[in-house]
Short mmCIF file of C-alpha atoms in Angstrom, two decimals:
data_model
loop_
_atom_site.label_atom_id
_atom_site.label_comp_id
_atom_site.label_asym_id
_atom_site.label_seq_id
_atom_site.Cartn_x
_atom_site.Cartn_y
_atom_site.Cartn_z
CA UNK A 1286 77.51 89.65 287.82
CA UNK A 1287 78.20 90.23 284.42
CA UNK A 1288 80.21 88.68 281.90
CA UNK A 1289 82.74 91.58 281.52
CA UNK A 1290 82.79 92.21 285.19
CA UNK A 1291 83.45 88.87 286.06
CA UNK A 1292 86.07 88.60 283.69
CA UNK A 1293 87.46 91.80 285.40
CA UNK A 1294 87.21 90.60 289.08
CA UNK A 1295 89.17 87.16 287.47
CA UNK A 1296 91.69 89.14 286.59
CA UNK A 1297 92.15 91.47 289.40
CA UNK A 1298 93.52 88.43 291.36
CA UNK A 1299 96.50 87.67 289.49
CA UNK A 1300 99.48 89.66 288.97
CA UNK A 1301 102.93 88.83 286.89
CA UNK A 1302 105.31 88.28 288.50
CA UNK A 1303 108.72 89.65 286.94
CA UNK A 1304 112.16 87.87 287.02
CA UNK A 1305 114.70 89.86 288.83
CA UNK A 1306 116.35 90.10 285.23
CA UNK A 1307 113.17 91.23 283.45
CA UNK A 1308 112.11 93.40 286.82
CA UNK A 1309 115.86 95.08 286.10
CA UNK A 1310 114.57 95.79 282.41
CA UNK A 1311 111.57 97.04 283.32
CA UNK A 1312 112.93 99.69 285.63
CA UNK A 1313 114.88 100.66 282.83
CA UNK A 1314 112.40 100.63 280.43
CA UNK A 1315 110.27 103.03 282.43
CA UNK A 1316 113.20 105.22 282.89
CA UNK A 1317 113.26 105.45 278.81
CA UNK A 1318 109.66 106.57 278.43
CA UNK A 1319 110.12 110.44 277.84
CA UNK A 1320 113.13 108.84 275.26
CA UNK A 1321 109.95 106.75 273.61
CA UNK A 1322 107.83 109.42 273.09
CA UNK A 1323 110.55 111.85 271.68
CA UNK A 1324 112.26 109.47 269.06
CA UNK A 1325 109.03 107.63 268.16
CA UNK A 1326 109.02 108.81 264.05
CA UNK A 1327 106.97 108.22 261.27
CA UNK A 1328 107.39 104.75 259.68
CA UNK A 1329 108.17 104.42 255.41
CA UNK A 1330 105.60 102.65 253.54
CA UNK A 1331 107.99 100.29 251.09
CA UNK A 1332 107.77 97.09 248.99
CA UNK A 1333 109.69 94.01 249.26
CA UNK A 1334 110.19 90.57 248.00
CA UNK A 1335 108.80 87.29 249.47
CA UNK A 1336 110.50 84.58 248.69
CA UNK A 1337 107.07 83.06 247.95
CA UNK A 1338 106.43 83.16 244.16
CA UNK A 1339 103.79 83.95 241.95
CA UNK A 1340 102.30 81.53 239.16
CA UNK A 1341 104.93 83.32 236.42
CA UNK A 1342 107.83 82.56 239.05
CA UNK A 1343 108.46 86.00 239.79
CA UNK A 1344 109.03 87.05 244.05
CA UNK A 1345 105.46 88.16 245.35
CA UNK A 1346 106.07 91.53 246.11
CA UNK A 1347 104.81 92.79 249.96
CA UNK A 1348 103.93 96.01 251.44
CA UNK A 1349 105.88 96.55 254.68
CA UNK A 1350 106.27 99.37 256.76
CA UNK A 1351 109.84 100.60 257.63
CA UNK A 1352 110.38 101.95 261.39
CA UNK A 1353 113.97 103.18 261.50
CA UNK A 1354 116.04 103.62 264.45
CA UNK A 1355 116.69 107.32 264.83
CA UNK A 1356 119.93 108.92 265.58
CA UNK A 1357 121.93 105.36 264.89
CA UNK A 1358 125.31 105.27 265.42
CA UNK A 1359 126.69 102.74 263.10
CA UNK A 1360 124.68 99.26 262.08
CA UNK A 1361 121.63 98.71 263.99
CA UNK A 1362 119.85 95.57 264.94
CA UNK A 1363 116.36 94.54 263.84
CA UNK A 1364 113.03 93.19 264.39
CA UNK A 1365 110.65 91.74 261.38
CA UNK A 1366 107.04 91.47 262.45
CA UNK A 1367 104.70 89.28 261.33
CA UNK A 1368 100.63 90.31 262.22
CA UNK A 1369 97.78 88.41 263.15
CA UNK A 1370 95.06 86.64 261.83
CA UNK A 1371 93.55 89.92 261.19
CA UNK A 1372 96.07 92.23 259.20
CA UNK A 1373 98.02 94.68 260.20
CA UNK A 1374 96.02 97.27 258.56
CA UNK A 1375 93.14 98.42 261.06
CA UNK A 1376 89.64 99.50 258.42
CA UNK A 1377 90.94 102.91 258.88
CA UNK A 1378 93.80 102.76 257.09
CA UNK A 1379 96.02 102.80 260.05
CA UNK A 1380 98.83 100.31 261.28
CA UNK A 1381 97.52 98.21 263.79
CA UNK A 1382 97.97 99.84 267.67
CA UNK A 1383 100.13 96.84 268.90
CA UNK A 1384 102.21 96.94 265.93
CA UNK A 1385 102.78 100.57 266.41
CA UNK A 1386 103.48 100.40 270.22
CA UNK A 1387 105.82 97.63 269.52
CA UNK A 1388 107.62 99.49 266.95
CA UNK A 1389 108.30 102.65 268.61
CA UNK A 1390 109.40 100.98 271.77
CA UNK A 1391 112.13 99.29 269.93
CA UNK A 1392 113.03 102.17 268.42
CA UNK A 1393 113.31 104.13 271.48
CA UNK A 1394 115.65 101.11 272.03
CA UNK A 1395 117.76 101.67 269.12
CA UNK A 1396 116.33 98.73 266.99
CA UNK A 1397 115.01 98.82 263.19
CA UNK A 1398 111.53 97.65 262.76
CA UNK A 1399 110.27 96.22 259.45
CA UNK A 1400 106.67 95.35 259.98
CA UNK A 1401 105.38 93.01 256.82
CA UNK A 1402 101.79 92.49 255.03
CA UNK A 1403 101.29 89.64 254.06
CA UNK A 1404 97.37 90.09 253.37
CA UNK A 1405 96.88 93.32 251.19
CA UNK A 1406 99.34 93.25 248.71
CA UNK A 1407 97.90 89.13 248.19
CA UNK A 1408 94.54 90.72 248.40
CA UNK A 1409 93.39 88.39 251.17
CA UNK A 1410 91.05 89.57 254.08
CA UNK A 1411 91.18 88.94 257.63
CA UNK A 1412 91.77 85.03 258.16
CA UNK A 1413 90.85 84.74 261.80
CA UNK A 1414 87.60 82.32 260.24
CA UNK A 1415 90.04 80.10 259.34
CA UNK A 1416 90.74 79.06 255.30
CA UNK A 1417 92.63 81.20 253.93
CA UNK A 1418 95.17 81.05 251.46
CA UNK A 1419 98.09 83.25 253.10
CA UNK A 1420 98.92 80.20 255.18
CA UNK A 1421 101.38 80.15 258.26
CA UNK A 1422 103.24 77.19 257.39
CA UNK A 1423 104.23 78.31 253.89
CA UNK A 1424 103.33 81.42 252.19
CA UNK A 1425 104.26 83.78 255.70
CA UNK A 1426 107.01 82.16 256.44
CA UNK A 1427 108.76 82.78 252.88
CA UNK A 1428 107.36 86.14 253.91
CA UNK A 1429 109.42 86.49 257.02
CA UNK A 1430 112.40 85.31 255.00
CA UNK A 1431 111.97 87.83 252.24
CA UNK A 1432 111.89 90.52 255.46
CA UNK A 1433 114.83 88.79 256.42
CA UNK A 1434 116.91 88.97 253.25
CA UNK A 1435 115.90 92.89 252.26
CA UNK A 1436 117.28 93.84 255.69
CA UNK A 1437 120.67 92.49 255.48
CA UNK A 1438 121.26 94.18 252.04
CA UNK A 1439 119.79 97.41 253.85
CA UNK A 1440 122.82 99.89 254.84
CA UNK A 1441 122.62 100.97 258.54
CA UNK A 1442 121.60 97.24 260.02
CA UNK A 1443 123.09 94.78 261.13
CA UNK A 1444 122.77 91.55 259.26
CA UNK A 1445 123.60 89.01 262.01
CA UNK A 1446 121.33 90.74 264.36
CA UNK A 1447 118.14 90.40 262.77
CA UNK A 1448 114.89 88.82 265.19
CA UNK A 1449 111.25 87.54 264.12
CA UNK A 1450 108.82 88.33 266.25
CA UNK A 1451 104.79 87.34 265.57
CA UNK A 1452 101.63 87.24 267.04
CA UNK A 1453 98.81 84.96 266.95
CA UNK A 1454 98.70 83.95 263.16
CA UNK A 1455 102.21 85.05 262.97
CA UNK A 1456 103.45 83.57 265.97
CA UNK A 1457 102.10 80.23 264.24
CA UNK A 1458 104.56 81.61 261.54
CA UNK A 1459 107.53 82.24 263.66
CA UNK A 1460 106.89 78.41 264.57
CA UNK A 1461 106.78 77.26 261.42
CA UNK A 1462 109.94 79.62 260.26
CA UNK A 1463 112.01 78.92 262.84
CA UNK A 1464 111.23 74.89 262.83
CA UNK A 1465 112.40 72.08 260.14
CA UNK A 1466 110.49 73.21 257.43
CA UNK A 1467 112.15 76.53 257.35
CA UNK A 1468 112.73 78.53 254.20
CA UNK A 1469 115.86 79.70 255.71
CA UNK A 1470 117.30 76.08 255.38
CA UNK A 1471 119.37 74.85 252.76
CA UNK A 1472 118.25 72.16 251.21
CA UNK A 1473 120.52 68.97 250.89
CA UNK A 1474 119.94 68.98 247.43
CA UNK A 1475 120.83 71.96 246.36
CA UNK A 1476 123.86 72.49 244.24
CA UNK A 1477 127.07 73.48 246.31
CA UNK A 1478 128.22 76.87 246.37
CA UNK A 1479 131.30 79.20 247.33
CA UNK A 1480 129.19 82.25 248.63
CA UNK A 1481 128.69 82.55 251.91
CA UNK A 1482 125.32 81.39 253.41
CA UNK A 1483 123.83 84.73 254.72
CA UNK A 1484 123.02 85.19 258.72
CA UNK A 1485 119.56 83.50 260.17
CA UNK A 1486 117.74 85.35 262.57
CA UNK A 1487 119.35 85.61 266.10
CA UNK A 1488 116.11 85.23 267.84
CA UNK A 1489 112.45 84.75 267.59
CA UNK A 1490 109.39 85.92 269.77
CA UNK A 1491 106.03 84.26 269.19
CA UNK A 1492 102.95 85.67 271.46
CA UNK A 1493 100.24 83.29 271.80
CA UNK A 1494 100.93 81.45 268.59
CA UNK A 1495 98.72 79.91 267.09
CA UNK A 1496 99.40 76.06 265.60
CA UNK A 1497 101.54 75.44 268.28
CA UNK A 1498 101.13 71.81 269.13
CA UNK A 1499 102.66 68.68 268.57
CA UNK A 1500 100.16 67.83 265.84
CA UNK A 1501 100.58 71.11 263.77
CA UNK A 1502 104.39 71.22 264.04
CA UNK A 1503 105.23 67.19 264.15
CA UNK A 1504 106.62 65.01 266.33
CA UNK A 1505 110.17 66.23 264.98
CA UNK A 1506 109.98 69.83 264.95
CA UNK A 1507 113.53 71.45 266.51
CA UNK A 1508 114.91 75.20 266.20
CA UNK A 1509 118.33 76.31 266.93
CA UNK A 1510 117.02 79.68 267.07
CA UNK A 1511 116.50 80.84 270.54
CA UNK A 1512 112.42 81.01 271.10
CA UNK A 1513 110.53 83.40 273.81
CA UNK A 1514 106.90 82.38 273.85
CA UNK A 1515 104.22 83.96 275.34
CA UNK A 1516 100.74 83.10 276.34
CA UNK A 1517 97.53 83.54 278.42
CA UNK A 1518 96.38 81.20 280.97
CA UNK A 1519 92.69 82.10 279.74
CA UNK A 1520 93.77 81.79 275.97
CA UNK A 1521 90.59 80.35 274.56
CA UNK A 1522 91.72 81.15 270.36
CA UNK A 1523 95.55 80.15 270.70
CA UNK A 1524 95.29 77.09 273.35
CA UNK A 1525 97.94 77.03 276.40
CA UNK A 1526 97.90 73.78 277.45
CA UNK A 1527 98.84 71.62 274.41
CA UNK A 1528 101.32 75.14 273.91
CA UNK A 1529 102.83 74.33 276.74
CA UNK A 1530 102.78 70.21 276.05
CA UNK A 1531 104.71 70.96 272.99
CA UNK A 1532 106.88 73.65 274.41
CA UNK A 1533 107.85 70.79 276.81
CA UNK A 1534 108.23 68.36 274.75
CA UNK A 1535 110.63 69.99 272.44
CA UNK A 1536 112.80 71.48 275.25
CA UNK A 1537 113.46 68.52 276.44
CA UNK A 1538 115.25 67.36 273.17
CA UNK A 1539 117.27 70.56 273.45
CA UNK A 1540 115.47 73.39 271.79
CA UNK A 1541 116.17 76.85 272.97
CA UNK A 1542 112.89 77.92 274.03
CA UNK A 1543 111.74 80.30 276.84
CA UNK A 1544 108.28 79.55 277.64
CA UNK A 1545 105.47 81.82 280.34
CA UNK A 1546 101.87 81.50 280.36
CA UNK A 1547 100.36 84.82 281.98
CA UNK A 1548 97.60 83.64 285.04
CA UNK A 1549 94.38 85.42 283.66
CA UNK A 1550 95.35 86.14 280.61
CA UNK A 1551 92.90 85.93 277.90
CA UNK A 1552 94.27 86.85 273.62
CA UNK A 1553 95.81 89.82 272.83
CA UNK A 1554 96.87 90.60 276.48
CA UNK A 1555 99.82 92.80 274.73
CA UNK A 1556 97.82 95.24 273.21
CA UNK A 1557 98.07 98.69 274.24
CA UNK A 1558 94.43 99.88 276.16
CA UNK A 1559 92.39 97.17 274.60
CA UNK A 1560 89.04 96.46 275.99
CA UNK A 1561 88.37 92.76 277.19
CA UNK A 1562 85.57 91.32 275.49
CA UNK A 1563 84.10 88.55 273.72
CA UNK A 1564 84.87 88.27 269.51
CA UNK A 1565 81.38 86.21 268.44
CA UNK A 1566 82.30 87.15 265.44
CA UNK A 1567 85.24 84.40 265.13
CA UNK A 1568 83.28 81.90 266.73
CA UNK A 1569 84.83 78.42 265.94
CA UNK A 1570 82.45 76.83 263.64
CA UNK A 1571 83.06 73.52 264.64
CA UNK A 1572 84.15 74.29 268.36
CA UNK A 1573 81.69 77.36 269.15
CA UNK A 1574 83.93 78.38 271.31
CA UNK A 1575 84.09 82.43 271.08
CA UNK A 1576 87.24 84.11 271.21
CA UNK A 1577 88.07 86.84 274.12
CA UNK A 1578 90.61 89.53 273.65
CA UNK A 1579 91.82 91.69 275.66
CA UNK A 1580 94.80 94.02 277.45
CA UNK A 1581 95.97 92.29 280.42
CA UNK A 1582 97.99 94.99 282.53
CA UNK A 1583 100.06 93.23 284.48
CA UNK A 1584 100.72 90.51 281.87
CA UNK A 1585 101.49 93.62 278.94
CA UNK A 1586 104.14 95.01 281.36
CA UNK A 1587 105.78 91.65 282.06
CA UNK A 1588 106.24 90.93 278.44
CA UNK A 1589 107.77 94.22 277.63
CA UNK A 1590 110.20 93.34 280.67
CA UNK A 1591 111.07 90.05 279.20
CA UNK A 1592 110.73 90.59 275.50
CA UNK A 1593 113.14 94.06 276.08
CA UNK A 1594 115.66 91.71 278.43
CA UNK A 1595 115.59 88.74 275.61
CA UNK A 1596 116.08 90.73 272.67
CA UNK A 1597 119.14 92.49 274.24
CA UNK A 1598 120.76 89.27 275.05
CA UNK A 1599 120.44 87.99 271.60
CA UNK A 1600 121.59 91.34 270.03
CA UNK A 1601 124.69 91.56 272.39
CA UNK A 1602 125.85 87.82 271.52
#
């Protein structure tokens, strides 16, 4: 048998299994596909601030890619994503399929999308090697901040129903933005003042994040942010098991997280018709462990069920 039919016949014999609440969201969600299609728009190429700064002091300035909700009646909530290790921008100039499936479902949904690059305007290439300087713990998550910050000055949106949502090398971001070392925190320095401290976001989705252990985050990593995670089973680039350790861990001192690992799931299982192979090309240098990406059907459809059901309970609080 062959590698990629093995992989296949592995995966054939395991199926998510729905919630009844996400299996409720799902039914609707199908019901909504002609919607999808109809209202799906093209997105506005913009530039934003980071709050990361350059060596004069001055905001790093980011392209993003606006996705509004069409047809909005009155403020809309919104979703800031943050790509993976390997851009958002595909070598054809395009926006990244998953990014662009994502976006238009939420807009079918009635949700603003404001996907951010953090790599081009920086001038920094794909980072799934490893050592580069966009890193998740600082530079991105200023980034996600910056997102943040432009949207609640934006008319139309809603600024207390804003959510993060990563993957990969951005859901290592959403950890890192949503934990201690946030840049949404104030710090207890800082000089008191009489203006209002400005909404953080309502919720946070992070698919198979990478960094997400106890080592990367610390021993004393906490969010008050509710958390979805989601992750493969087979993950062999963003590892389940000390995922799930930490997950664990954390939850247990309180932290609002939703955690599901996907039986047979390898990286990428979200993607939209994405072919499972092996990615030599990222081998871990010191591991040599190669990475395998690829759609997982059942596990794509499951996660659109329960990201669809969480978002709508965060938006409707």
């Amino acid at each position: 048998m062959t590698f990629r039919s093995a992989l296949f016949a592995r995966l054939s014999t395991h199926a998510g299994v729905p919630g009844r609440a996400a299996l409720r969201c799902a039914l609707v969600f199908a019901c909504m596909a002609g919607a999808w299609s109809a209202t799906a728009h093209a997105q506005e190429k913009i530039s934003i601030p980071s709050l990361d700064t350059d060596n004069a002091g001055k905001p790093v300035m980011l392209d993003a890619y606006l996705f509004r909700a069409p047809n909005a009646n009155g403020p809309t909530p919104a979703v800031v994503f943050m790509h993976g290790c390997n851009g958002m921008i595909t070598r054809k100039g395009k926006i990244d399929s998953r990014e662009l499936d994502w976006a238009q479902r939420f807009n079918a949904q009635g949700y603003t999308v404001l996907a951010v690059d953090s790599f081009t305007s920086r001038g920094q290439p794909s980072e799934c090697r490893g050592g580069g300087d966009v890193r998740p713990s600082v530079e991105r998550p200023r980034d996600a901040y910056g997102a943040l910050r432009y949207l609640q000055q934006l008319p139309g949106i809603a600024p207390d129903r804003i959510a993060l949502m990563g993957w990969s090398h951005g859901g290592g971001t959403v950890l890192y933005s949503v934990g201690p070392r946030s840049p949404g925190k104030v710090p207890v320095s800082a000089p008191v003042s009489t203006a209002p401290t400005p909404p953080d976001f309502v919720a946070a989705v992070a698919f198979y994040p990478g960094w997400c252990n106890t080592k990367a985050q610390g021993p004393g990593w906490s969010t008050r942010i509710p958390l979805l995670v989601l992750i493969g089973a087979d993950d062999v680039w963003s590892k389940p098991v000390p995922c799930d350790a930490f997950v664990k861990d954390v939850t247990a001192k309180g932290a609002p997280i939703t955690f599901h690992m996907y039986p047979g799931a390898y990286h990428d299982f979200d993607y939209p018709n994405l072919p499972l192979r092996e990615r030599p090309e990222f081998t871990n240098p010191k591991t040599h462990i190669v990475p395998i990406t690829g759609t997982q059907p059942e596990a794509r459809d499951d996660a659109i069920a329960r990201v669809t059901a969480f978002l709508a309970k965060a938006f409707a609080s």
